[in-house]
């Protein structure tokens, strides 16, 4: 009777538990991390911030501060009890080269968004109306600017820890050893994480064009992770993506909400949205340029371009 009961329990566990690896299957490791990382900050933000009438800069800073704290808790818990790997295996080498690559990636991205604005102005689709513009917020320029900059740091950290460090890595591990080859698993995990990233950012613009744009952004970020096995480049790209679009070159001014954001350069856009929108053709082309430059820099720094993610890091614990 006990043997029959044990056999029944094992059969029930099969879709959820990997007996060989002694941890949940990849699907549940991914979904669990996403649910916690997305739902908990939202609920805490509603409780803590909704009753208060705070400036947008403070709301962004506090809400993303909560999100990064939740992501840190998730990665610590996942490393010890779910993924069964060391925290550094997610991509936290944190040596001098790690920080150098983060800064280099951020510089490339800012250069790219400067190119996007220059393209809009050159083609007559935008004009510069102000410099060091505080926007419509209730805080003066510099405090608001610094608050937004810190908020984008938090966004870059927590989203890359979740979407690349946990989701992409676990998707690769889950696909590895199935009917896919190792390289097929790498591509599959890269695409899965990028599509999830695009879908979950889709609401920011709400059009098929925007969905394509955000998936491409996910592919660029994921490729950087795939080629380095470190979070430095994705975090640098992600931070500078948000910082450059919103607070340096004012590309977010094309949206109504963009007027509330402080920015070094405040453009006014007159071109068609299909070209100058956040997910428009100009920004999409420059996003691809950023991706190409990033890959070139990775090849220069690492000596070759090859996938460096090890699908067996879970065995370290």
PDB file of N, CA and C in Angstrom, residues 14 16 41 100 152 212 260 294 303:
ATOM      1  N   UNK A  14       5.365  14.765 -11.082  1.00  0.00           N
ATOM      2  CA  UNK A  14       6.136  14.835 -12.327  1.00  0.00           C
ATOM      3  C   UNK A  14       6.005  16.179 -13.044  1.00  0.00           C
ATOM      4  N   UNK A  16       5.510  19.021 -11.889  1.00  0.00           N
ATOM      5  CA  UNK A  16       5.924  20.151 -11.057  1.00  0.00           C
ATOM      6  C   UNK A  16       7.338  20.017 -10.498  1.00  0.00           C
ATOM      7  N   UNK A  41       5.409  44.068  -5.658  1.00  0.00           N
ATOM      8  CA  UNK A  41       5.622  45.521  -5.694  1.00  0.00           C
ATOM      9  C   UNK A  41       4.361  46.307  -6.057  1.00  0.00           C
ATOM     10  N   UNK A 100      33.094  48.147 -15.622  1.00  0.00           N
ATOM     11  CA  UNK A 100      33.519  48.800 -16.856  1.00  0.00           C
ATOM     12  C   UNK A 100      32.537  48.509 -17.985  1.00  0.00           C
ATOM     13  N   UNK A 152      15.547  54.850 -12.556  1.00  0.00           N
ATOM     14  CA  UNK A 152      15.922  54.058 -13.730  1.00  0.00           C
ATOM     15  C   UNK A 152      17.031  53.066 -13.398  1.00  0.00           C
ATOM     16  N   UNK A 212       6.323  44.881 -31.142  1.00  0.00           N
ATOM     17  CA  UNK A 212       7.540  44.523 -31.879  1.00  0.00           C
ATOM     18  C   UNK A 212       8.739  45.247 -31.286  1.00  0.00           C
ATOM     19  N   UNK A 260       5.652  65.646 -18.026  1.00  0.00           N
ATOM     20  CA  UNK A 260       5.855  65.678 -16.576  1.00  0.00           C
ATOM     21  C   UNK A 260       7.275  65.299 -16.182  1.00  0.00           C
ATOM     22  N   UNK A 294      26.772  47.160 -29.344  1.00  0.00           N
ATOM     23  CA  UNK A 294      26.982  46.379 -28.124  1.00  0.00           C
ATOM     24  C   UNK A 294      27.652  45.047 -28.432  1.00  0.00           C
ATOM     25  N   UNK A 303      37.054  38.900 -26.915  1.00  0.00           N
ATOM     26  CA  UNK A 303      37.904  38.225 -27.880  1.00  0.00           C
ATOM     27  C   UNK A 303      37.166  37.354 -28.873  1.00  0.00           C
TER      28      UNK A 303
END
